[in-house]
């Protein structure tokens, strides 16, 4: 808390705060009451555990295309790093399976000594692990989501630009434990995961990663997975694009080569313009990224004065080392405060004290991870991918793992 | 994951696992599907974010007396450390206020330079902090909850013995920031917090603690507080009995002496039998404690073989240093594995590999915190409090901060 002390003078200068009247006691006490004594339900209000009647945000922002239904996590009001399960993003490509956990099992087969099936009782009996980690769709923050042009454009808010991303505590069985059970053969090098949805959504993961820190997850923030998150069990691959974390896990096939699954090779391979649109096949790890969640697009500042800038930073490679913030459109940068806990492959919250002088400006953040990798500007990102500035403005469907610095304009 | 390797042989010996049939593929794929394409709701199933139709536990265990309604957190199935907001414990003594956040404010007054009121806009504008921390009712695990005797006895499960306890990520404004705003006078030494419920539930906290790591919280796991948790804002006092974390915060009065609030002095002062029942007034910090959540009372083991013992450990004084587990009724102890993250004043998950030989035995865990404090046996706890073994078996209403080692009998 000591780091907050220097900000005190700033608050006192703030017109909005200094002008607060004493004696608001009456308004605070003259509120209604509801009956908490009824087990389960409160007449006319809510059941135990439901969100408060007047709590915002509802958070149910959604977009739909013929092939995608996407729910976006509301990031603008967040303070910490945990996303409630009910507000976790979802992108579905087909109907959700409605699986009875009593009848559920998945198999591990292929290049193994003993192919085995595992049901929920097996999973709960085996050694468990939990991990607070982000999950981010590889299409999060794609260029189409930046655009406010066109009749089908989604509104530009941080929920739509960065909200296909959440951070939860995932619990389950280390995949390495299961792979040791079946006895992986020497020539094996890849794991192909297949989901139990109608599309048999499939993705493959290198065996080295599978043995390192993946899990078969059945718990999310301490409760059973939500149906949208793969109930009763899913693969969880920390740090990689969320598409690797196959939901409603149906089988794991061990192979000696990467598997050209439909989604991974056709839809999710990014092309390089400068290489004649040849695909850069198989992207895995989310590079360092950050975004200011408040103030952000769509949030209005009422008056000049003190504001806390806050946001999230993360890297699929490991921990966040530092976050720089610019409040002058990138001319100068200052280091933000990182808030505990700083966990590998998890969201890290950063905070930055700012006094707004009332003039139009642009604010932005830049993440550096513990590998020394730095989040690029849009120009740097385009250069890296062999794209010109013009390409960026067109809807390129295969632009994934987009981690450019996100500027927010603060209007007068 | 390396620590798991040594367990491999144990699993292979397990009859239940080794007997698993290959070819369960058919049963996994022959599951129903539901429609995810409808925004918000899925016909006949659920809205986005609701628990899966067949997910257990419902977790709505509750007890009621004339003065208390208590909802217990289901701990038996937990794996990580985060409690979903909907399953957070609640104990209410009066009706829940139904407060409009637009009209809400609380005041800080008393021994201050500038008494001020703060509304939700002020709180969101001020510097924020978040903390993953446990909250435990000072009456959790009281002797009455151990008892299975009497016609009104609650069932003995870990949910009822230890479930008035949860661990969440709390977000809000550091109390020190607010106290610096109002300018605390030199002679001040205590903070009296009053809630906006019908009973004006009040508790006092030393000013040193208030300036150290307390917050006025408005977020819980990234979303607005639940109504049962004090929506729209509550005090949060890490490590102390949850009763200090006054909900629906209405005012903070700064004083130069402790304040004899009704609940704190009449109901929550523990008496010492050996001192003529003189009260040991003002308990604050939860001492080191732990409990095995699986297997625990009410969970049946199907067959001899490998089981992972898992549980939670915590200390209001700081971090957990180690957890010892005994599987022979306390004759011998072995150190459990602690799972990351290990955070101060938060639940820490421990795991322990165990091969059950099928014989009746007693399992238990013992927490040591980073101050070197060790969780006591029941006999040691009674000695510390000047109680005989007989007293412990009687329903002593003022037995609080109960942290004795919890034995679970494993029946044949």
PDB file of N, CA and C in Angstrom, chain B residues 306-348:
ATOM      1  N   UNK B 306      -4.951 -46.902  -4.672  1.00  0.00           N
ATOM      2  CA  UNK B 306      -4.442 -45.540  -4.634  1.00  0.00           C
ATOM      3  C   UNK B 306      -5.559 -44.512  -4.478  1.00  0.00           C
ATOM      4  N   UNK B 307      -5.332 -43.563  -3.575  1.00  0.00           N
ATOM      5  CA  UNK B 307      -6.195 -42.381  -3.469  1.00  0.00           C
ATOM      6  C   UNK B 307      -5.306 -41.163  -3.275  1.00  0.00           C
ATOM      7  N   UNK B 308      -5.686 -40.077  -3.888  1.00  0.00           N
ATOM      8  CA  UNK B 308      -5.022 -38.838  -3.549  1.00  0.00           C
ATOM      9  C   UNK B 308      -5.780 -38.202  -2.383  1.00  0.00           C
ATOM     10  N   UNK B 309      -5.052 -37.932  -1.317  1.00  0.00           N
ATOM     11  CA  UNK B 309      -5.620 -37.137  -0.227  1.00  0.00           C
ATOM     12  C   UNK B 309      -5.386 -35.678  -0.581  1.00  0.00           C
ATOM     13  N   UNK B 310      -6.442 -34.876  -0.504  1.00  0.00           N
ATOM     14  CA  UNK B 310      -6.262 -33.456  -0.811  1.00  0.00           C
ATOM     15  C   UNK B 310      -7.033 -32.621   0.191  1.00  0.00           C
ATOM     16  N   UNK B 311      -6.554 -31.417   0.420  1.00  0.00           N
ATOM     17  CA  UNK B 311      -7.216 -30.565   1.398  1.00  0.00           C
ATOM     18  C   UNK B 311      -6.725 -29.135   1.315  1.00  0.00           C
ATOM     19  N   UNK B 312      -7.186 -28.344   2.257  1.00  0.00           N
ATOM     20  CA  UNK B 312      -6.864 -26.924   2.297  1.00  0.00           C
ATOM     21  C   UNK B 312      -6.156 -26.581   3.601  1.00  0.00           C
ATOM     22  N   UNK B 313      -5.213 -25.638   3.518  1.00  0.00           N
ATOM     23  CA  UNK B 313      -4.532 -25.119   4.700  1.00  0.00           C
ATOM     24  C   UNK B 313      -4.477 -23.607   4.578  1.00  0.00           C
ATOM     25  N   UNK B 314      -4.479 -22.925   5.716  1.00  0.00           N
ATOM     26  CA  UNK B 314      -4.470 -21.474   5.674  1.00  0.00           C
ATOM     27  C   UNK B 314      -4.071 -20.927   7.044  1.00  0.00           C
ATOM     28  N   UNK B 315      -3.680 -19.672   7.070  1.00  0.00           N
ATOM     29  CA  UNK B 315      -3.353 -19.008   8.319  1.00  0.00           C
ATOM     30  C   UNK B 315      -3.589 -17.521   8.174  1.00  0.00           C
ATOM     31  N   UNK B 316      -4.269 -16.941   9.132  1.00  0.00           N
ATOM     32  CA  UNK B 316      -4.498 -15.503   9.119  1.00  0.00           C
ATOM     33  C   UNK B 316      -3.230 -14.710   9.359  1.00  0.00           C
ATOM     34  N   UNK B 317      -2.180 -15.387   9.792  1.00  0.00           N
ATOM     35  CA  UNK B 317      -0.907 -14.698  10.063  1.00  0.00           C
ATOM     36  C   UNK B 317      -0.059 -14.530   8.826  1.00  0.00           C
ATOM     37  N   UNK B 318      -0.325 -15.306   7.782  1.00  0.00           N
ATOM     38  CA  UNK B 318       0.515 -15.177   6.592  1.00  0.00           C
ATOM     39  C   UNK B 318       0.415 -16.398   5.709  1.00  0.00           C
ATOM     40  N   UNK B 319       1.572 -16.865   5.232  1.00  0.00           N
ATOM     41  CA  UNK B 319       1.583 -17.999   4.309  1.00  0.00           C
ATOM     42  C   UNK B 319       1.649 -19.327   5.052  1.00  0.00           C
ATOM     43  N   UNK B 320       1.222 -20.360   4.377  1.00  0.00           N
ATOM     44  CA  UNK B 320       1.405 -21.721   4.875  1.00  0.00           C
ATOM     45  C   UNK B 320       2.840 -22.143   4.576  1.00  0.00           C
ATOM     46  N   UNK B 321       3.551 -22.637   5.600  1.00  0.00           N
ATOM     47  CA  UNK B 321       4.914 -23.131   5.355  1.00  0.00           C
ATOM     48  C   UNK B 321       4.892 -24.609   4.987  1.00  0.00           C
ATOM     49  N   UNK B 322       4.142 -25.408   5.745  1.00  0.00           N
ATOM     50  CA  UNK B 322       4.051 -26.832   5.399  1.00  0.00           C
ATOM     51  C   UNK B 322       2.795 -27.448   5.986  1.00  0.00           C
ATOM     52  N   UNK B 323       2.428 -28.574   5.412  1.00  0.00           N
ATOM     53  CA  UNK B 323       1.292 -29.348   5.909  1.00  0.00           C
ATOM     54  C   UNK B 323       1.762 -30.787   6.064  1.00  0.00           C
ATOM     55  N   UNK B 324       1.553 -31.336   7.258  1.00  0.00           N
ATOM     56  CA  UNK B 324       1.846 -32.748   7.493  1.00  0.00           C
ATOM     57  C   UNK B 324       0.547 -33.544   7.451  1.00  0.00           C
ATOM     58  N   UNK B 325       0.636 -34.755   6.950  1.00  0.00           N
ATOM     59  CA  UNK B 325      -0.537 -35.633   6.883  1.00  0.00           C
ATOM     60  C   UNK B 325      -0.222 -36.919   7.633  1.00  0.00           C
ATOM     61  N   UNK B 326      -1.204 -37.394   8.393  1.00  0.00           N
ATOM     62  CA  UNK B 326      -1.089 -38.702   9.031  1.00  0.00           C
ATOM     63  C   UNK B 326      -2.191 -39.610   8.504  1.00  0.00           C
ATOM     64  N   UNK B 327      -1.839 -40.831   8.154  1.00  0.00           N
ATOM     65  CA  UNK B 327      -2.849 -41.802   7.696  1.00  0.00           C
ATOM     66  C   UNK B 327      -2.986 -42.942   8.697  1.00  0.00           C
ATOM     67  N   UNK B 328      -2.393 -42.753   9.899  1.00  0.00           N
ATOM     68  CA  UNK B 328      -2.487 -43.802  10.923  1.00  0.00           C
ATOM     69  C   UNK B 328      -2.919 -43.211  12.264  1.00  0.00           C
ATOM     70  N   UNK B 329      -3.828 -42.270  12.187  1.00  0.00           N
ATOM     71  CA  UNK B 329      -4.412 -41.729  13.418  1.00  0.00           C
ATOM     72  C   UNK B 329      -3.460 -40.862  14.221  1.00  0.00           C
ATOM     73  N   UNK B 330      -2.423 -40.330  13.596  1.00  0.00           N
ATOM     74  CA  UNK B 330      -1.537 -39.409  14.288  1.00  0.00           C
ATOM     75  C   UNK B 330      -0.266 -40.056  14.828  1.00  0.00           C
ATOM     76  N   UNK B 331      -0.094 -41.351  14.575  1.00  0.00           N
ATOM     77  CA  UNK B 331       1.149 -42.010  15.040  1.00  0.00           C
ATOM     78  C   UNK B 331       2.351 -41.512  14.233  1.00  0.00           C
ATOM     79  N   UNK B 332       2.177 -41.384  12.947  1.00  0.00           N
ATOM     80  CA  UNK B 332       3.288 -40.884  12.124  1.00  0.00           C
ATOM     81  C   UNK B 332       2.767 -39.811  11.164  1.00  0.00           C
ATOM     82  N   UNK B 333       3.675 -38.940  10.757  1.00  0.00           N
ATOM     83  CA  UNK B 333       3.307 -37.813   9.883  1.00  0.00           C
ATOM     84  C   UNK B 333       4.275 -37.734   8.725  1.00  0.00           C
ATOM     85  N   UNK B 334       3.754 -37.368   7.572  1.00  0.00           N
ATOM     86  CA  UNK B 334       4.620 -37.130   6.407  1.00  0.00           C
ATOM     87  C   UNK B 334       4.197 -35.827   5.747  1.00  0.00           C
ATOM     88  N   UNK B 335       5.163 -35.120   5.176  1.00  0.00           N
ATOM     89  CA  UNK B 335       4.860 -33.822   4.594  1.00  0.00           C
ATOM     90  C   UNK B 335       4.094 -33.967   3.273  1.00  0.00           C
ATOM     91  N   UNK B 336       3.055 -33.170   3.133  1.00  0.00           N
ATOM     92  CA  UNK B 336       2.266 -33.157   1.898  1.00  0.00           C
ATOM     93  C   UNK B 336       2.909 -32.217   0.883  1.00  0.00           C
ATOM     94  N   UNK B 337       2.484 -32.351  -0.385  1.00  0.00           N
ATOM     95  CA  UNK B 337       2.923 -31.411  -1.417  1.00  0.00           C
ATOM     96  C   UNK B 337       2.017 -30.185  -1.389  1.00  0.00           C
ATOM     97  N   UNK B 338       2.611 -29.008  -1.397  1.00  0.00           N
ATOM     98  CA  UNK B 338       1.828 -27.774  -1.492  1.00  0.00           C
ATOM     99  C   UNK B 338       1.734 -27.370  -2.948  1.00  0.00           C
ATOM    100  N   UNK B 339       0.558 -26.973  -3.346  1.00  0.00           N
ATOM    101  CA  UNK B 339       0.313 -26.621  -4.749  1.00  0.00           C
ATOM    102  C   UNK B 339       0.375 -25.106  -4.913  1.00  0.00           C
ATOM    103  N   UNK B 340       1.048 -24.633  -5.956  1.00  0.00           N
ATOM    104  CA  UNK B 340       1.060 -23.194  -6.246  1.00  0.00           C
ATOM    105  C   UNK B 340      -0.330 -22.736  -6.638  1.00  0.00           C
ATOM    106  N   UNK B 341      -0.695 -21.485  -6.402  1.00  0.00           N
ATOM    107  CA  UNK B 341       0.089 -20.489  -5.670  1.00  0.00           C
ATOM    108  C   UNK B 341      -0.098 -20.603  -4.155  1.00  0.00           C
ATOM    109  N   UNK B 342       0.984 -20.255  -3.428  1.00  0.00           N
ATOM    110  CA  UNK B 342       0.922 -20.204  -1.963  1.00  0.00           C
ATOM    111  C   UNK B 342       0.901 -18.729  -1.588  1.00  0.00           C
ATOM    112  N   UNK B 343      -0.263 -18.217  -1.273  1.00  0.00           N
ATOM    113  CA  UNK B 343      -0.441 -16.776  -1.064  1.00  0.00           C
ATOM    114  C   UNK B 343      -0.765 -16.490   0.393  1.00  0.00           C
ATOM    115  N   UNK B 344      -0.315 -15.337   0.888  1.00  0.00           N
ATOM    116  CA  UNK B 344      -0.591 -15.009   2.295  1.00  0.00           C
ATOM    117  C   UNK B 344      -2.082 -14.851   2.545  1.00  0.00           C
ATOM    118  N   UNK B 345      -2.559 -15.411   3.645  1.00  0.00           N
ATOM    119  CA  UNK B 345      -3.964 -15.279   4.074  1.00  0.00           C
ATOM    120  C   UNK B 345      -4.926 -15.822   3.023  1.00  0.00           C
ATOM    121  N   UNK B 346      -4.453 -16.774   2.244  1.00  0.00           N
ATOM    122  CA  UNK B 346      -5.312 -17.434   1.261  1.00  0.00           C
ATOM    123  C   UNK B 346      -5.280 -18.932   1.527  1.00  0.00           C
ATOM    124  N   UNK B 347      -6.294 -19.611   1.040  1.00  0.00           N
ATOM    125  CA  UNK B 347      -6.241 -21.065   1.084  1.00  0.00           C
ATOM    126  C   UNK B 347      -5.050 -21.555   0.272  1.00  0.00           C
ATOM    127  N   UNK B 348      -4.404 -22.590   0.787  1.00  0.00           N
ATOM    128  CA  UNK B 348      -3.342 -23.267   0.049  1.00  0.00           C
ATOM    129  C   UNK B 348      -3.763 -24.723  -0.103  1.00  0.00           C
TER     130      UNK B 348
END
